[in-house]
CSV table of C-alpha atoms and ligand atoms in Angstrom, one decimal:
chain,number,residue,atom,x,y,z
A,155,UNK,CA,0.0,0.0,0.0
A,156,UNK,CA,1.3,3.4,-1.0
A,157,UNK,CA,0.7,6.0,1.8
A,158,UNK,CA,1.9,9.5,2.3
A,159,UNK,CA,0.8,11.2,5.6
A,160,UNK,CA,2.5,14.6,5.3
A,161,UNK,CA,1.6,17.2,2.6
A,162,UNK,CA,0.7,20.9,2.4
A,163,UNK,CA,-1.7,23.0,0.4
A,164,UNK,CA,-2.0,26.8,0.0
A,165,UNK,CA,-4.1,26.8,3.3
A,166,UNK,CA,-0.6,27.0,4.9
A,167,UNK,CA,2.7,27.3,3.0
A,168,UNK,CA,2.1,24.9,0.1
A,169,UNK,CA,1.7,26.2,-3.4
A,170,UNK,CA,-1.4,24.4,-4.6
A,171,UNK,CA,-5.1,24.2,-3.6
A,172,UNK,CA,-6.0,20.9,-1.8
A,173,UNK,CA,-7.8,19.6,-4.9
A,174,UNK,CA,-4.5,19.7,-6.9
A,175,UNK,CA,-2.6,18.0,-4.0
A,176,UNK,CA,-5.1,15.2,-4.0
A,177,UNK,CA,-5.1,14.9,-7.8
A,178,UNK,CA,-1.3,14.6,-7.8
A,179,UNK,CA,-1.5,12.1,-5.0
A,180,UNK,CA,-3.8,9.9,-7.2
A,181,UNK,CA,-1.6,10.4,-10.3
A,182,UNK,CA,1.4,9.3,-8.3
A,183,UNK,CA,-0.3,6.1,-7.3
A,184,UNK,CA,-1.0,6.8,-3.7
A,185,UNK,CA,-3.8,4.7,-2.0
A,186,UNK,CA,-3.9,6.9,1.1
A,187,UNK,CA,-2.9,10.5,1.6
A,188,UNK,CA,-3.2,13.0,4.5
A,189,UNK,CA,-3.3,16.8,4.1
A,190,UNK,CA,-1.4,18.2,7.0
A,191,UNK,CA,-1.3,22.0,6.7
A,192,UNK,CA,0.6,23.9,9.4
A,193,UNK,CA,-1.7,24.9,12.3
A,194,UNK,CA,-4.9,24.6,10.3
A,195,UNK,CA,-7.5,22.1,9.1
A,196,UNK,CA,-9.1,24.6,6.7
A,197,UNK,CA,-8.2,22.7,3.6
A,198,UNK,CA,-9.7,19.3,4.6
A,199,UNK,CA,-13.2,19.8,3.3
A,200,UNK,CA,-12.0,20.7,-0.2
A,201,UNK,CA,-9.5,17.8,0.0
A,202,UNK,CA,-12.2,15.3,0.9
A,203,UNK,CA,-14.3,16.4,-2.1
A,204,UNK,CA,-11.3,15.9,-4.4
A,205,UNK,CA,-10.5,12.5,-2.7
A,206,UNK,CA,-14.1,11.3,-3.5
A,207,UNK,CA,-13.6,12.3,-7.2
A,208,UNK,CA,-10.2,10.6,-7.5
A,209,UNK,CA,-11.2,7.5,-5.5
A,210,UNK,CA,-8.3,7.9,-3.0
A,211,UNK,CA,-8.6,7.7,0.8
A,212,UNK,CA,-8.0,11.0,2.6
A,213,UNK,CA,-6.9,10.9,6.2
A,214,UNK,CA,-7.6,14.1,8.1
A,215,UNK,CA,-4.5,15.9,9.4
A,216,UNK,CA,-2.6,18.9,10.5
A,217,UNK,CA,1.1,19.7,11.4
A,218,UNK,CA,1.2,21.7,14.6
A,219,UNK,CA,4.2,23.7,15.8
A,220,UNK,CA,5.2,23.0,19.4
A,221,UNK,CA,7.8,24.4,21.8
A,222,UNK,CA,10.0,21.9,23.5
A,223,UNK,CA,13.0,23.1,25.6
A,224,UNK,CA,13.0,26.4,23.7
A,225,UNK,CA,13.1,24.6,20.3
A,226,UNK,CA,10.4,24.5,17.6
A,227,UNK,CA,9.2,20.9,17.0
A,228,UNK,CA,6.6,19.8,14.5
A,229,UNK,CA,3.9,17.3,15.4
A,230,UNK,CA,1.8,15.8,12.7
A,231,UNK,CA,-1.7,14.8,13.9
A,232,UNK,CA,-3.6,12.3,11.7
A,233,UNK,CA,-7.0,10.8,11.8
A,234,UNK,CA,-8.2,13.7,13.9
A,235,UNK,CA,-11.7,15.1,14.3
A,236,UNK,CA,-11.0,18.6,13.0
A,237,UNK,CA,-14.0,20.0,14.9
A,238,UNK,CA,-12.9,18.8,18.3
A,239,UNK,CA,-13.1,21.9,20.5
A,240,UNK,CA,-9.7,21.8,22.3
A,241,UNK,CA,-7.9,21.1,19.0
A,242,UNK,CA,-9.8,23.8,17.2
A,243,UNK,CA,-9.1,26.3,20.0
A,244,UNK,CA,-5.4,25.4,20.0
A,245,UNK,CA,-5.1,25.9,16.3
A,246,UNK,CA,-6.9,29.3,16.5
A,247,UNK,CA,-4.4,30.3,19.2
A,248,UNK,CA,-1.5,29.3,16.9
A,249,UNK,CA,-3.1,31.2,14.0
A,250,UNK,CA,-3.2,34.3,16.1
A,251,UNK,CA,0.5,33.8,17.2
A,252,UNK,CA,1.4,33.5,13.5
A,253,UNK,CA,-0.3,36.9,12.7
A,254,UNK,CA,1.5,38.6,15.6
A,255,UNK,CA,4.8,37.0,14.5
A,256,UNK,CA,4.4,38.0,10.9
A,257,UNK,CA,3.8,41.7,11.8
A,258,UNK,CA,7.0,41.5,13.9
A,259,UNK,CA,8.9,39.9,11.1
A,260,UNK,CA,7.7,42.8,8.8
A,261,UNK,CA,9.0,45.3,11.4
A,262,UNK,CA,12.4,43.6,11.3
A,263,UNK,CA,12.5,43.9,7.5
A,264,UNK,CA,11.4,47.5,7.8
A,265,UNK,CA,14.4,48.3,10.0
A,266,UNK,CA,16.7,46.4,7.6
A,267,UNK,CA,15.6,48.8,4.9
A,268,UNK,CA,13.1,46.4,3.2
A,269,UNK,CA,9.7,47.9,3.6
A,270,UNK,CA,6.3,46.3,2.8
A,271,UNK,CA,7.3,42.7,3.7
A,272,UNK,CA,4.3,42.0,5.9
A,273,UNK,CA,1.8,43.3,3.4
A,274,UNK,CA,3.5,41.3,0.6
A,275,UNK,CA,3.8,38.1,2.6
A,276,UNK,CA,0.2,38.5,3.7
A,277,UNK,CA,-0.9,38.9,0.1
A,278,UNK,CA,1.1,35.8,-0.9
A,279,UNK,CA,-0.5,33.8,1.9
A,280,UNK,CA,-3.9,34.7,0.4
A,281,UNK,CA,-6.6,32.8,2.3
A,282,UNK,CA,-4.1,30.5,3.9
A,283,UNK,CA,-2.2,31.3,7.1
A,284,UNK,CA,1.0,33.2,7.0
A,285,UNK,CA,4.3,31.4,7.4
A,286,UNK,CA,8.0,32.2,6.9
A,287,UNK,CA,8.1,30.8,3.3
A,288,UNK,CA,5.8,33.7,2.3
A,289,UNK,CA,8.5,36.1,3.4
A,290,UNK,CA,11.1,34.1,1.6
A,291,UNK,CA,9.1,34.2,-1.6
A,292,UNK,CA,8.7,37.9,-1.3
A,293,UNK,CA,12.5,38.3,-0.9
A,294,UNK,CA,13.0,36.2,-4.0
A,295,UNK,CA,10.3,38.1,-6.0
A,296,UNK,CA,11.8,41.4,-5.1
A,297,UNK,CA,15.3,40.3,-6.1
A,298,UNK,CA,16.7,40.5,-2.5
A,299,UNK,CA,17.6,36.8,-2.5
A,300,UNK,CA,18.2,34.3,-5.4
A,301,UNK,CA,16.2,31.5,-3.9
A,302,UNK,CA,14.1,30.5,-0.8
A,303,UNK,CA,17.0,28.7,0.8
A,304,UNK,CA,19.1,31.8,0.7
A,305,UNK,CA,16.3,33.9,2.2
A,306,UNK,CA,16.1,31.5,5.1
A,307,UNK,CA,19.9,31.3,5.6
A,308,UNK,CA,20.3,35.1,5.3
A,309,UNK,CA,17.2,36.4,7.2
A,310,UNK,CA,14.7,34.0,8.5
A,311,UNK,CA,16.5,31.2,10.3
A,312,UNK,CA,17.0,31.3,14.1
A,313,UNK,CA,19.7,33.8,14.9
A,314,UNK,CA,19.2,35.9,11.7
A,315,UNK,CA,18.0,39.5,11.6
A,316,UNK,CA,14.4,38.8,10.7
A,317,UNK,CA,14.0,35.8,13.0
A,318,UNK,CA,11.2,36.3,15.5
A,319,UNK,CA,11.0,33.8,18.4
A,320,UNK,CA,7.5,32.5,19.0
A,321,UNK,CA,6.3,30.6,22.0
A,322,UNK,CA,4.2,27.9,20.5
A,323,UNK,CA,2.1,25.7,22.8
A,324,UNK,CA,4.0,23.2,24.8
A,325,UNK,CA,4.7,19.8,23.2
A,326,UNK,CA,2.6,18.0,25.8
A,327,UNK,CA,-0.4,20.3,25.1
A,328,UNK,CA,-0.1,19.9,21.3
A,329,UNK,CA,0.0,16.1,21.6
A,330,UNK,CA,-3.0,16.3,24.0
A,331,UNK,CA,-5.1,18.3,21.4
A,332,UNK,CA,-4.4,15.6,18.8
A,333,UNK,CA,-5.1,12.6,21.0
A,334,UNK,CA,-8.1,14.4,22.5
A,335,UNK,CA,-9.5,14.8,18.9
A,336,UNK,CA,-9.1,11.0,18.4
A,337,UNK,CA,-6.0,11.2,16.4
A,338,UNK,CA,-2.5,9.8,16.4
A,339,UNK,CA,0.4,12.2,17.2
A,340,UNK,CA,3.5,11.7,15.0
A,341,UNK,CA,6.9,13.4,15.6
A,342,UNK,CA,7.6,15.0,12.2
A,343,UNK,CA,11.0,14.8,10.4
A,344,UNK,CA,13.0,14.0,13.6
A,345,UNK,CA,16.4,14.4,11.9
A,346,UNK,CA,15.7,18.0,10.9
A,347,UNK,CA,15.9,19.6,14.4
A,348,UNK,CA,19.7,19.5,14.7
A,349,UNK,CA,19.4,17.7,18.0
A,350,UNK,CA,22.2,15.6,19.5
A,351,UNK,CA,21.2,12.0,19.9
A,352,UNK,CA,20.8,12.5,23.7
A,353,UNK,CA,18.5,15.5,23.0
A,354,UNK,CA,16.5,13.4,20.5
A,355,UNK,CA,16.1,10.7,23.1
A,356,UNK,CA,14.9,13.2,25.7
A,357,UNK,CA,12.4,14.5,23.1
A,358,UNK,CA,11.1,11.0,22.4
A,359,UNK,CA,10.8,10.3,26.1
A,360,UNK,CA,8.7,13.5,26.7
A,361,UNK,CA,6.7,12.9,23.5
A,362,UNK,CA,5.8,9.3,24.5
A,363,UNK,CA,5.0,10.5,28.0
A,364,UNK,CA,2.6,13.0,26.6
A,365,UNK,CA,0.8,10.3,24.5
A,366,UNK,CA,2.7,10.6,21.2
A,367,UNK,CA,2.5,7.3,19.3
A,368,UNK,CA,4.2,7.8,15.9
A,369,UNK,CA,7.4,9.0,14.3
A,370,UNK,CA,8.2,9.8,10.7
A,371,UNK,CA,10.7,7.1,9.7
A,372,UNK,CA,10.6,8.0,6.0
A,373,UNK,CA,10.3,11.7,5.1
A,374,UNK,CA,11.1,13.6,1.9
A,375,UNK,CA,14.8,14.4,1.4
A,376,UNK,CA,16.3,12.1,4.0
A,377,UNK,CA,19.5,10.1,3.8
A,378,UNK,CA,19.2,6.3,4.1
A,379,UNK,CA,21.4,6.5,7.2
A,380,UNK,CA,18.8,8.8,8.9
A,381,UNK,CA,16.0,6.4,7.9
A,382,UNK,CA,17.8,3.4,9.5
A,383,UNK,CA,18.7,5.4,12.6
A,384,UNK,CA,15.0,6.6,13.0
A,385,UNK,CA,13.7,3.0,12.4
A,386,UNK,CA,15.9,1.8,15.3
A,387,UNK,CA,14.5,4.6,17.6
A,388,UNK,CA,11.0,3.7,16.4
A,389,UNK,CA,11.5,0.1,17.5
A,390,UNK,CA,13.2,1.1,20.8
A,391,UNK,CA,10.4,3.5,21.8
A,392,UNK,CA,7.7,1.1,20.5
A,393,UNK,CA,6.3,3.8,18.2
A,394,UNK,CA,4.3,3.4,15.0
A,395,UNK,CA,6.2,4.4,11.9
A,396,UNK,CA,5.0,7.0,9.5
A,397,UNK,CA,5.9,7.9,5.9
A,398,UNK,CA,5.4,11.5,4.8
A,399,UNK,CA,6.9,13.5,1.9
A,400,UNK,CA,6.3,17.0,3.4
A,401,UNK,CA,5.3,18.0,-0.1
A,402,UNK,CA,4.7,21.7,-0.6
A,403,UNK,CA,4.1,21.9,-4.3
A,404,UNK,CA,5.9,21.6,-7.6
A,405,UNK,CA,9.0,23.6,-6.5
A,406,UNK,CA,9.0,21.5,-3.3
A,407,UNK,CA,12.2,19.6,-2.3
A,408,UNK,CA,10.1,16.4,-2.2
A,409,UNK,CA,7.6,14.8,-4.5
A,410,UNK,CA,4.3,13.4,-3.2
A,411,UNK,CA,4.4,9.7,-2.4
A,412,UNK,CA,7.7,9.0,-4.1
A,413,UNK,CA,9.9,8.2,-1.1
A,414,UNK,CA,11.3,4.8,-0.1
A,415,UNK,CA,8.9,2.3,1.6
A,416,UNK,CA,9.0,1.9,5.4
A,417,UNK,CA,11.6,-0.6,6.6
A,418,UNK,CA,10.0,-4.0,7.1
A,419,UNK,CA,10.8,-3.9,10.9
A,420,UNK,CA,8.4,-1.0,11.4
A,421,UNK,CA,4.7,-1.1,12.2
A,422,UNK,CA,3.0,1.5,10.1
A,423,UNK,CA,0.8,4.2,11.6
A,424,UNK,CA,-1.9,3.3,9.1
A,425,UNK,CA,-2.3,-0.2,10.6
A,426,UNK,CA,-4.5,1.7,13.1
A,427,UNK,CA,-7.0,3.1,10.6
A,428,UNK,CA,-6.8,1.3,7.2
B,589,AMP,P1,7.0,28.6,9.9
B,589,AMP,O1,6.1,27.4,10.3
B,589,AMP,O2,6.2,29.8,9.5
B,589,AMP,O3,8.0,28.9,11.0
B,589,AMP,O4,7.8,28.2,8.6
B,589,AMP,C1,8.5,27.0,8.6
B,589,AMP,C2,8.4,26.4,7.2
B,589,AMP,O5,9.4,27.0,6.4
B,589,AMP,C3,8.7,24.9,7.1
B,589,AMP,O6,7.5,24.2,7.3
B,589,AMP,C4,9.2,24.7,5.7
B,589,AMP,O7,8.2,24.5,4.8
B,589,AMP,C5,9.8,26.0,5.4
B,589,AMP,N1,11.3,26.1,5.4
B,589,AMP,C6,12.1,25.9,6.5
B,589,AMP,N2,13.4,26.0,6.2
B,589,AMP,C7,13.5,26.2,4.9
B,589,AMP,C8,14.5,26.4,3.9
B,589,AMP,N3,15.8,26.5,4.3
B,589,AMP,N4,14.2,26.6,2.6
B,589,AMP,C9,12.9,26.6,2.2
B,589,AMP,N5,11.8,26.4,3.1
B,589,AMP,C10,12.1,26.3,4.4
B,590,MN,MN1,6.1,24.1,5.6
B,591,MN,MN1,7.6,20.5,9.5
B,592,MN,MN1,5.4,19.9,6.8
């Protein structure tokens, strides 16, 4: 079975409407796909319509930012009830944090001599929520940076001049919203946080204690070494394994559903719902 449980539409920082994400999922031979926009479930109804048309199974989802020991960690929640009150309230809180942060990022660019960044990023976000890639895109469009990667490296990453620290909800709360909404909490792209292996173990310990059940063993753009390492941690912590591309659109670093299969030693997350 071909499953991808991590993808974005223009309801967050993806480039495409949910209907296109689902169409591509079907074209790429996926049997099951989850739409996991950052801190929102707004695209799920449109995605479900498209999934019905293309005869593909949609799993509800979202990718929630969390703060753990002063670091930003991403938790994917799948098979959630998007209307569950504590999840919906939590996501609304994060949406408001994002608006406040975006204004502050705009102020940073203003003092760097780059005016109009907030307005432009907000326009690029359209009806979706605002995220740092919208600022990166603005910088590329205006010729300040040659590509999005450069925009992050030069301005938007932690420690850079337009980085604004945000206190997302605590990891344990975020996991609680997901499990409270009937979903499975999955630690997203564990190798991307630049944690030492001791820190990653502490994170997994706290994640499991909070009720986290899954880990992305296969993600887009990951070395085979990282996959094997994550698979071992998955077994050790008795977690369910997930496979998610983190697709953001055609110029995305990863294609939808075209990653390696899960190692055979892993129990897939989807054994719980398909
Ligand atoms: P935010 O959630 O607003 O803090 O934005 C984080 C998002 O930025 C991630 O989900 C990625 O999609 C994107 N991102 C992070 N680092 C980079 C990078 N170096 N180049 C392009 N996109 C990035
Ligand atoms: Mn993103
Ligand atoms: Mn992420
Ligand atoms: Mn993602």
